[in-house]
Short mmCIF file of C-alpha atoms in Angstrom, two decimals:
data_model
loop_
_atom_site.label_atom_id
_atom_site.label_comp_id
_atom_site.label_asym_id
_atom_site.label_seq_id
_atom_site.Cartn_x
_atom_site.Cartn_y
_atom_site.Cartn_z
CA MET X 3 80.73 93.58 96.76
CA THR X 4 83.11 95.12 94.23
CA ILE X 5 85.04 98.09 95.59
CA LEU X 6 85.19 101.19 93.38
CA LEU X 7 88.58 102.89 92.94
CA TYR X 8 88.57 106.38 91.45
CA ASP X 9 91.76 106.25 89.45
CA LEU X 10 93.57 109.13 87.75
CA VAL X 11 93.92 108.87 83.95
CA GLY X 12 95.15 110.95 81.05
CA GLU X 13 93.77 110.95 77.52
CA ASP X 14 93.91 107.14 77.38
CA HIS X 15 91.48 105.90 80.02
CA SER X 16 93.07 102.44 80.00
CA ARG X 17 96.33 103.80 81.41
CA PRO X 18 95.86 104.84 85.06
CA PHE X 19 99.09 106.52 86.14
CA SER X 20 98.85 108.20 89.55
CA PRO X 21 101.49 106.94 92.00
CA HIS X 22 99.00 107.24 94.83
CA CYS X 23 96.22 105.43 92.95
CA TRP X 24 98.67 102.61 92.18
CA LYS X 25 99.37 102.30 95.91
CA ALA X 26 95.62 101.77 96.42
CA ALA X 27 95.25 99.37 93.47
CA MET X 28 98.15 97.22 94.71
CA SER X 29 96.74 97.30 98.25
CA LEU X 30 93.34 96.11 97.02
CA ALA X 31 95.00 93.34 95.01
CA HIS X 32 97.19 92.36 97.99
CA LYS X 33 94.02 91.92 100.07
CA GLY X 34 92.49 89.81 97.29
CA LEU X 35 89.49 92.15 97.07
CA ALA X 36 87.46 92.59 93.88
CA PHE X 37 87.69 96.16 92.62
CA ARG X 38 86.78 98.23 89.60
CA ARG X 39 88.91 101.17 88.46
CA GLU X 40 86.84 104.22 87.56
CA PRO X 41 88.86 106.34 85.12
CA THR X 42 89.05 109.86 86.54
CA PRO X 43 90.78 112.70 84.67
CA PHE X 44 92.28 115.59 86.67
CA THR X 45 89.33 117.88 85.91
CA ALA X 46 86.83 115.26 87.14
CA VAL X 47 88.42 114.87 90.59
CA PRO X 48 86.38 117.69 92.21
CA GLN X 49 83.17 115.78 91.37
CA VAL X 50 84.27 112.44 92.83
CA GLU X 51 81.76 111.28 95.46
CA GLY X 52 80.34 114.78 95.87
CA GLY X 53 83.75 116.41 96.22
CA VAL X 54 84.93 114.38 99.20
CA SER X 55 88.62 114.99 98.45
CA LYS X 56 90.85 117.31 96.43
CA THR X 57 92.82 114.30 95.21
CA VAL X 58 92.44 110.68 94.21
CA PRO X 59 92.59 107.83 95.11
CA VAL X 60 89.16 107.65 96.63
CA ILE X 61 87.48 104.29 97.18
CA ARG X 62 83.84 103.41 97.74
CA ASP X 63 83.30 100.13 99.60
CA GLY X 64 79.54 99.74 100.03
CA ASP X 65 78.52 102.69 102.19
CA ARG X 66 82.08 103.65 103.10
CA VAL X 67 84.03 106.27 101.16
CA VAL X 68 87.74 106.62 101.99
CA ALA X 69 90.23 109.09 100.51
CA ASP X 70 94.07 109.14 100.67
CA SER X 71 96.19 106.11 99.83
CA PHE X 72 97.60 105.60 103.34
CA ALA X 73 94.14 105.93 104.93
CA ILE X 74 92.80 103.44 102.36
CA ALA X 75 95.48 100.89 103.30
CA LEU X 76 94.74 101.31 107.01
CA TYR X 77 91.01 100.99 106.29
CA LEU X 78 91.49 97.79 104.30
CA ASP X 79 93.54 96.13 107.04
CA GLU X 80 90.94 97.13 109.63
CA ALA X 81 87.89 96.17 107.55
CA TYR X 82 89.34 92.90 106.24
CA PRO X 83 91.53 91.52 109.06
CA ASP X 84 91.21 87.93 107.83
CA ARG X 85 92.85 88.70 104.48
CA PRO X 86 96.63 89.15 104.01
CA THR X 87 97.89 92.03 106.13
CA LEU X 88 99.26 95.20 104.51
CA PHE X 89 101.24 96.31 107.58
CA GLY X 90 102.12 93.21 109.60
CA GLY X 91 101.06 94.70 112.91
CA LYS X 92 101.03 98.02 114.76
CA GLY X 93 104.78 98.51 114.46
CA GLY X 94 104.52 98.20 110.71
CA GLU X 95 101.65 100.71 110.59
CA ALA X 96 103.81 103.28 112.36
CA MET X 97 107.07 102.60 110.51
CA ALA X 98 105.28 102.65 107.15
CA ARG X 99 104.60 106.35 107.74
CA PHE X 100 108.34 107.06 107.86
CA ILE X 101 108.89 105.13 104.63
CA GLU X 102 105.95 106.92 102.99
CA ARG X 103 107.49 110.28 103.93
CA TRP X 104 110.91 109.11 102.67
CA SER X 105 109.38 108.14 99.33
CA GLN X 106 107.39 111.36 99.02
CA LEU X 107 110.30 113.64 99.99
CA THR X 108 113.17 111.77 98.31
CA ILE X 109 111.80 110.00 95.25
CA HIS X 110 108.80 112.11 94.22
CA PRO X 111 110.51 115.50 93.78
CA TYR X 112 112.98 114.17 91.21
CA LEU X 113 110.57 111.86 89.37
CA GLY X 114 107.79 114.44 89.37
CA ALA X 115 110.05 117.04 87.80
CA ALA X 116 111.66 114.59 85.36
CA ALA X 117 108.28 113.37 84.09
CA LEU X 118 106.40 116.67 84.18
CA ALA X 119 106.41 117.51 80.48
CA ASP X 120 105.84 113.85 79.54
CA ILE X 121 102.80 113.69 81.81
CA HIS X 122 101.36 116.82 80.22
CA ALA X 123 101.77 115.31 76.77
CA ARG X 124 99.63 112.31 77.76
CA LEU X 125 96.65 114.24 79.15
CA ALA X 126 93.39 115.17 77.40
CA PRO X 127 93.25 118.82 76.26
CA ALA X 128 91.04 120.09 79.12
CA ASP X 129 93.34 118.44 81.66
CA GLN X 130 96.42 119.77 79.90
CA ALA X 131 95.25 123.35 80.50
CA TYR X 132 94.59 122.66 84.19
CA PHE X 133 97.88 120.79 84.58
CA ARG X 134 100.03 123.43 82.90
CA ASP X 135 98.47 126.28 84.89
CA SER X 136 98.62 124.60 88.28
CA ARG X 137 102.11 123.10 87.87
CA GLU X 138 103.73 126.15 86.33
CA GLN X 139 102.35 128.19 89.22
CA ARG X 140 103.76 125.66 91.71
CA TYR X 141 107.22 125.49 90.12
CA GLY X 142 107.42 129.08 88.87
CA ARG X 143 108.75 127.81 85.52
CA THR X 144 107.40 126.20 82.36
CA LEU X 145 106.83 122.43 82.45
CA GLU X 146 109.52 122.04 79.84
CA ASP X 147 112.06 124.01 81.90
CA VAL X 148 111.29 121.88 84.96
CA SER X 149 111.88 118.60 83.11
CA ALA X 150 114.86 119.70 81.02
CA PRO X 151 117.70 119.12 83.55
CA ARG X 152 116.63 115.57 84.39
CA ALA X 153 119.73 113.94 82.94
CA GLU X 154 122.02 116.08 85.09
CA GLY X 155 120.14 115.14 88.24
CA LEU X 156 120.06 111.41 87.53
CA ALA X 157 123.27 110.39 89.35
CA ALA X 158 122.22 112.19 92.54
CA PHE X 159 118.76 110.63 92.31
CA ARG X 160 120.20 107.14 91.96
CA SER X 161 122.45 107.80 94.92
CA SER X 162 119.43 108.87 97.01
CA LEU X 163 118.08 105.32 96.64
CA GLU X 164 120.96 103.87 98.71
CA PRO X 165 118.77 103.09 101.76
CA LEU X 166 116.50 100.97 99.53
CA ARG X 167 119.49 99.30 97.89
CA GLY X 168 121.07 98.64 101.28
CA MET X 169 117.84 97.11 102.59
CA LEU X 170 117.73 94.81 99.56
CA THR X 171 121.04 93.22 100.60
CA TYR X 172 119.13 91.85 103.64
CA GLN X 173 115.70 90.95 102.24
CA PRO X 174 113.77 90.91 98.93
CA PHE X 175 111.02 93.36 99.95
CA ILE X 176 110.63 96.30 102.34
CA GLY X 177 108.04 94.03 103.95
CA GLY X 178 110.68 91.29 104.43
CA ASP X 179 110.14 87.96 102.66
CA GLY X 180 107.04 89.31 100.96
CA PRO X 181 105.63 92.74 100.06
CA LEU X 182 103.80 95.01 102.48
CA TYR X 183 102.23 98.44 102.04
CA PRO X 184 105.53 100.41 101.96
CA ASP X 185 106.63 98.32 98.97
CA TYR X 186 103.54 99.60 97.17
CA VAL X 187 104.32 103.16 98.28
CA VAL X 188 107.70 103.14 96.57
CA PHE X 189 106.41 101.02 93.68
CA GLY X 190 103.77 103.66 92.95
CA ALA X 191 106.43 106.27 92.28
CA PHE X 192 108.37 104.13 89.80
CA GLN X 193 105.16 102.88 88.15
CA TRP X 194 104.03 106.51 87.60
CA MET X 195 107.33 107.15 85.81
CA ARG X 196 107.19 103.88 83.84
CA ILE X 197 103.71 104.61 82.50
CA MET X 198 104.13 108.30 81.67
CA SER X 199 107.73 108.75 80.56
CA PRO X 200 110.24 106.90 78.38
CA PHE X 201 113.07 108.34 80.51
CA GLN X 202 114.90 105.44 82.19
CA VAL X 203 115.64 106.33 85.80
CA LEU X 204 117.04 102.99 86.98
CA ALA X 205 120.13 101.31 85.58
CA ALA X 206 119.35 97.80 84.36
CA ASP X 207 121.76 96.21 86.86
CA ASP X 208 120.44 98.19 89.86
CA PRO X 209 119.01 95.91 92.59
CA VAL X 210 116.20 98.48 92.85
CA ALA X 211 115.27 97.68 89.23
CA ALA X 212 115.13 93.95 90.10
CA TRP X 213 112.91 94.75 93.09
CA PHE X 214 110.62 96.85 90.83
CA GLU X 215 110.33 93.93 88.39
CA ARG X 216 109.32 91.69 91.31
CA LEU X 217 106.63 94.21 92.21
CA LEU X 218 105.39 94.30 88.60
CA ASP X 219 105.02 90.51 88.74
CA LEU X 220 102.77 90.49 91.83
CA HIS X 221 99.03 89.82 91.90
CA GLY X 222 98.77 88.39 88.41
CA ALA X 223 101.24 90.97 87.09
CA LEU X 224 98.75 93.76 87.80
CA GLY X 225 101.40 96.43 87.24
CA ARG X 226 102.12 95.09 83.75
CA THR X 227 98.50 95.51 82.61
CA VAL X 228 99.59 98.99 81.58
CA ALA X 229 102.52 98.97 79.15
CA ALA X 230 105.57 101.14 79.68
CA ALA X 231 105.62 104.52 77.90
CA MET D 15 120.09 87.45 135.56
CA THR D 16 121.83 90.69 134.68
CA ILE D 17 122.71 90.97 130.99
CA LEU D 18 126.22 92.15 130.16
CA LEU D 19 126.61 94.83 127.47
CA TYR D 20 130.10 95.38 126.07
CA ASP D 21 130.00 99.10 125.51
CA LEU D 22 132.51 101.26 123.61
CA VAL D 23 134.25 103.97 125.66
CA GLY D 24 137.01 106.52 125.25
CA GLU D 25 139.42 107.72 127.94
CA ASP D 26 136.52 108.33 130.36
CA HIS D 27 134.96 104.93 131.03
CA SER D 28 131.79 106.53 132.36
CA ARG D 29 130.95 107.99 128.96
CA PRO D 30 129.92 105.19 126.55
CA PHE D 31 129.51 106.80 123.13
CA SER D 32 129.01 104.25 120.33
CA PRO D 33 125.80 104.86 118.35
CA HIS D 34 125.34 101.11 117.97
CA CYS D 35 125.94 100.37 121.67
CA TRP D 36 123.37 103.05 122.53
CA LYS D 37 120.86 101.24 120.31
CA ALA D 38 121.45 98.11 122.42
CA ALA D 39 121.34 99.97 125.74
CA MET D 40 118.03 101.64 124.85
CA SER D 41 116.65 98.30 123.63
CA LEU D 42 117.56 96.61 126.92
CA ALA D 43 115.97 99.47 128.88
CA HIS D 44 112.85 99.36 126.66
CA LYS D 45 112.45 95.67 127.55
CA GLY D 46 112.89 96.49 131.24
CA LEU D 47 115.83 94.09 131.51
CA ALA D 48 118.60 94.52 134.09
CA PHE D 49 121.94 95.09 132.38
CA ARG D 50 125.48 96.11 133.23
CA ARG D 51 127.62 98.12 130.82
CA GLU D 52 131.15 96.78 130.51
CA PRO D 53 133.43 99.65 129.41
CA THR D 54 135.28 98.49 126.29
CA PRO D 55 137.88 100.68 124.55
CA PHE D 56 138.50 100.23 120.82
CA THR D 57 141.68 98.21 121.39
CA ALA D 58 139.86 95.81 123.76
CA VAL D 59 137.12 94.89 121.25
CA PRO D 60 139.10 91.97 119.69
CA GLN D 61 139.20 90.25 123.12
CA VAL D 62 135.46 90.56 123.83
CA GLU D 63 134.00 87.08 124.50
CA GLY D 64 136.93 85.36 122.84
CA GLY D 65 136.83 87.56 119.74
CA VAL D 66 133.25 86.79 118.75
CA SER D 67 132.86 90.03 116.76
CA LYS D 68 134.96 92.76 115.17
CA THR D 69 132.67 95.38 116.67
CA VAL D 70 130.55 96.10 119.72
CA PRO D 71 127.83 95.97 120.95
CA VAL D 72 128.04 92.39 122.11
CA ILE D 73 125.76 91.15 124.86
CA ARG D 74 126.01 88.10 127.11
CA ASP D 75 122.67 86.86 128.44
CA GLY D 76 123.42 83.78 130.52
CA ASP D 77 124.85 81.29 128.03
CA ARG D 78 123.87 83.33 124.97
CA VAL D 79 126.28 85.76 123.31
CA VAL D 80 124.82 88.02 120.61
CA ALA D 81 126.68 90.60 118.49
CA ASP D 82 125.30 93.41 116.26
CA SER D 83 122.72 95.90 117.49
CA PHE D 84 119.94 94.82 115.11
CA ALA D 85 120.51 91.12 115.93
CA ILE D 86 120.46 91.99 119.65
CA ALA D 87 117.08 93.74 119.28
CA LEU D 88 115.63 90.76 117.39
CA TYR D 89 117.04 88.41 120.03
CA LEU D 90 115.51 90.39 122.89
CA ASP D 91 112.05 90.40 121.30
CA GLU D 92 112.30 86.66 120.70
CA ALA D 93 113.74 85.75 124.11
CA TYR D 94 111.45 88.08 126.09
CA PRO D 95 108.12 88.10 124.25
CA ASP D 96 106.14 89.04 127.36
CA ARG D 97 107.98 92.34 127.80
CA PRO D 98 107.31 95.47 125.72
CA THR D 99 107.91 94.77 122.04
CA LEU D 100 110.76 96.48 120.15
CA PHE D 101 109.26 95.92 116.70
CA GLY D 102 105.48 95.66 117.07
CA GLY D 103 105.18 92.58 114.90
CA LYS D 104 106.71 91.01 111.79
CA GLY D 105 105.96 94.03 109.60
CA GLY D 106 107.88 96.25 111.99
CA GLU D 107 110.84 93.85 112.04
CA ALA D 108 111.10 94.08 108.26
CA MET D 109 110.48 97.83 107.92
CA ALA D 110 112.96 98.58 110.72
CA ARG D 111 115.69 97.28 108.42
CA PHE D 112 114.90 99.98 105.85
CA ILE D 113 114.99 102.67 108.54
CA GLU D 114 118.26 101.28 109.91
CA ARG D 115 119.79 101.49 106.42
CA TRP D 116 118.41 105.03 105.98
CA SER D 117 120.02 106.09 109.26
CA GLN D 118 123.33 104.41 108.47
CA LEU D 119 123.54 105.76 104.91
CA THR D 120 122.04 109.23 105.44
CA ILE D 121 122.84 110.32 109.00
CA HIS D 122 126.04 108.45 109.85
CA PRO D 123 128.30 109.66 107.02
CA TYR D 124 127.84 113.33 107.91
CA LEU D 125 127.90 112.92 111.71
CA GLY D 126 130.81 110.51 111.59
CA ALA D 127 132.90 112.95 109.57
CA ALA D 128 131.80 116.00 111.57
CA ALA D 129 132.72 114.36 114.91
CA LEU D 130 135.84 112.48 113.78
CA ALA D 131 138.51 114.75 115.26
CA ASP D 132 136.41 115.33 118.40
CA ILE D 133 136.08 111.57 118.92
CA HIS D 134 139.84 111.14 118.59
CA ALA D 135 140.42 113.82 121.23
CA ARG D 136 138.31 111.87 123.75
CA LEU D 137 140.05 108.51 123.38
CA ALA D 138 142.82 107.04 125.53
CA PRO D 139 146.31 107.25 123.93
CA ALA D 140 146.48 103.61 122.76
CA ASP D 141 143.03 103.92 121.18
CA GLN D 142 143.97 107.24 119.61
CA ALA D 143 146.77 105.58 117.65
CA TYR D 144 144.45 102.80 116.43
CA PHE D 145 141.68 105.27 115.60
CA ARG D 146 143.90 107.70 113.67
CA ASP D 147 145.53 104.93 111.63
CA SER D 148 142.34 103.06 110.75
CA ARG D 149 140.22 106.15 110.02
CA GLU D 150 142.85 108.03 108.05
CA GLN D 151 143.30 104.92 105.92
CA ARG D 152 139.52 104.70 105.40
CA TYR D 153 139.07 108.38 104.50
CA GLY D 154 142.44 108.92 102.79
CA ARG D 155 142.83 112.21 104.69
CA THR D 156 143.78 113.37 108.18
CA LEU D 157 141.04 113.28 110.83
CA GLU D 158 141.23 117.05 111.04
CA ASP D 159 140.76 117.44 107.28
CA VAL D 160 137.73 115.17 107.36
CA SER D 161 136.03 117.15 110.13
CA ALA D 162 136.98 120.64 108.96
CA PRO D 163 134.21 121.27 106.38
CA ARG D 164 131.39 120.29 108.76
CA ALA D 165 129.86 123.77 108.91
CA GLU D 166 129.55 123.92 105.11
CA GLY D 167 127.74 120.58 105.02
CA LEU D 168 125.31 121.39 107.82
CA ALA D 169 122.44 122.80 105.73
CA ALA D 170 122.44 119.78 103.41
CA PHE D 171 122.54 117.44 106.41
CA ARG D 172 119.57 119.16 108.03
CA SER D 173 117.69 118.93 104.76
CA SER D 174 118.40 115.18 104.58
CA LEU D 175 116.35 114.75 107.77
CA GLU D 176 113.12 115.81 105.99
CA PRO D 177 111.62 112.28 106.02
CA LEU D 178 111.98 112.18 109.81
CA ARG D 179 110.58 115.71 110.13
CA GLY D 180 107.68 114.83 107.84
CA MET D 181 106.91 111.69 109.85
CA LEU D 182 106.84 113.79 113.04
CA THR D 183 103.92 115.83 111.67
CA TYR D 184 101.87 112.60 111.91
CA GLN D 185 103.12 110.96 115.13
CA PRO D 186 105.55 111.59 118.02
CA PHE D 187 107.81 108.56 117.40
CA ILE D 188 108.88 106.44 114.44
CA GLY D 189 107.15 103.68 116.41
CA GLY D 190 103.91 105.68 116.45
CA ASP D 191 102.50 106.78 119.82
CA GLY D 192 105.53 105.33 121.59
CA PRO D 193 109.13 104.45 120.68
CA LEU D 194 110.16 101.25 118.91
CA TYR D 195 113.56 99.96 117.83
CA PRO D 196 114.00 102.31 114.83
CA ASP D 197 113.64 105.29 117.18
CA TYR D 198 116.67 103.93 119.05
CA VAL D 199 118.52 103.43 115.77
CA VAL D 200 118.27 107.10 114.86
CA PHE D 201 118.67 108.19 118.49
CA GLY D 202 121.99 106.34 118.67
CA ALA D 203 123.45 108.52 115.93
CA PHE D 204 122.50 111.81 117.58
CA GLN D 205 123.54 110.55 121.02
CA TRP D 206 126.99 109.64 119.64
CA MET D 207 127.35 113.23 118.41
CA ARG D 208 125.96 114.73 121.64
CA ILE D 209 128.45 112.84 123.80
CA MET D 210 131.57 113.29 121.71
CA SER D 211 131.31 116.69 120.03
CA PRO D 212 130.20 120.18 121.05
CA PHE D 213 129.18 120.85 117.42
CA GLN D 214 125.42 121.50 117.34
CA VAL D 215 123.88 119.68 114.39
CA LEU D 216 120.19 120.36 115.10
CA ALA D 217 118.61 123.80 115.25
CA ALA D 218 116.85 124.37 118.58
CA ASP D 219 113.46 124.79 116.90
CA ASP D 220 113.79 121.65 114.72
CA PRO D 221 111.05 119.08 115.46
CA VAL D 222 113.82 116.48 115.21
CA ALA D 223 115.50 118.15 118.21
CA ALA D 224 112.24 117.91 120.18
CA TRP D 225 111.98 114.22 119.24
CA PHE D 226 115.59 113.68 120.39
CA GLU D 227 114.80 115.32 123.73
CA ARG D 228 111.83 112.95 124.12
CA LEU D 229 114.19 110.03 123.50
CA LEU D 230 116.64 111.37 126.09
CA ASP D 231 113.78 111.43 128.63
CA LEU D 232 112.87 107.75 128.16
CA HIS D 233 113.60 104.92 130.59
CA GLY D 234 114.50 107.10 133.56
CA ALA D 235 116.35 109.53 131.28
CA LEU D 236 118.94 106.87 130.50
CA GLY D 237 120.37 108.96 127.66
CA ARG D 238 121.01 111.87 130.03
CA THR D 239 123.19 109.78 132.36
CA VAL D 240 126.05 110.88 130.11
CA ALA D 241 126.35 114.67 129.87
CA ALA D 242 126.68 116.42 126.51
CA ALA D 243 130.22 117.23 125.34
#
């Protein structure tokens, strides 16, 4: 049965952009499972599956509804053990949590701020109002003021990727010879940026950029089905 | 057969201090393997096992000699598959490399600089001369100048531990419910500091400090067999 993925979109429903929804989409593709992406604007999230979660992704797989990208990945490995693993065992399940926290606490703050005004510009009007109100309350500044200093922060951001760059001198993916769930975790962040902002965060000769291109190529080039901003 | 661990020491041979040798010692204890620590000062490293490695740890297990803490952990899981796993599967082996790079590139630079003069003070005279020459060439400054600004850098260092702190809101160890090799990787760094410097890098109420205490308690409180500086 086709799995339903509630997938965050802006004004253009053919351009899903949420980093967390991309983690789920890549996980579903990794497992070789058929899925359909249900375009879900910000203001439609509270109605998803009767309000099961404050955020997307949410998936429906037959009778099962699962929210949260990490929980979805764990669910998929448990429900479909005969398909390619997302974690490569119990050790991988545990260590992936550290890498997820590293991505969320190291990569997301800079990218989220750098792309903030660009994201707003790509939302439908009703979502723009929600987005501006909620984000300006969170940051205590206008969206434009949050995004403005992105060029000054770029060198420090690139430097913060050193652990990823160092890992890539040993192996082509965080998962080793092939990708595993934490590759999709970090991929989601860069894919969010790629789809919503023309600001180039990775230097062309950065090994992290080459890794990201490898991720874009996976699963029938799923990541390339949405063009860069 | 008892495994031999060549273990870096200063003037007091009963106080092994290398972060990387502690990774190997904790790995051997995790596997429940009998081992003997061979005290090895800096200037004795080139003679270890006929000069097999520029650094310690090196282990000898019967006819096998293995250098490098990560390679030693992989070797132990391969050679002793029936004993408790250090990686929890292939996914864990791959993801541990990212965490090892994170530790080396995030934690080690600050701790290494903060402890540099304190480490020198605890070495035997011949090792002191080697250590001062090689480290002052590496840093381009005196040992004392490298260590001096440690208090100013402390807040930023503590902030850099956020991924570890965030992970600890989900689970007690990087390995999940129990420790795995990447716990020993990060432990090694803090143990190095604990043994060689009285400078307190973790606030008492930091969840990372509680995690470190849990690590010190493991394997018959192996980490506590050397008192804090």
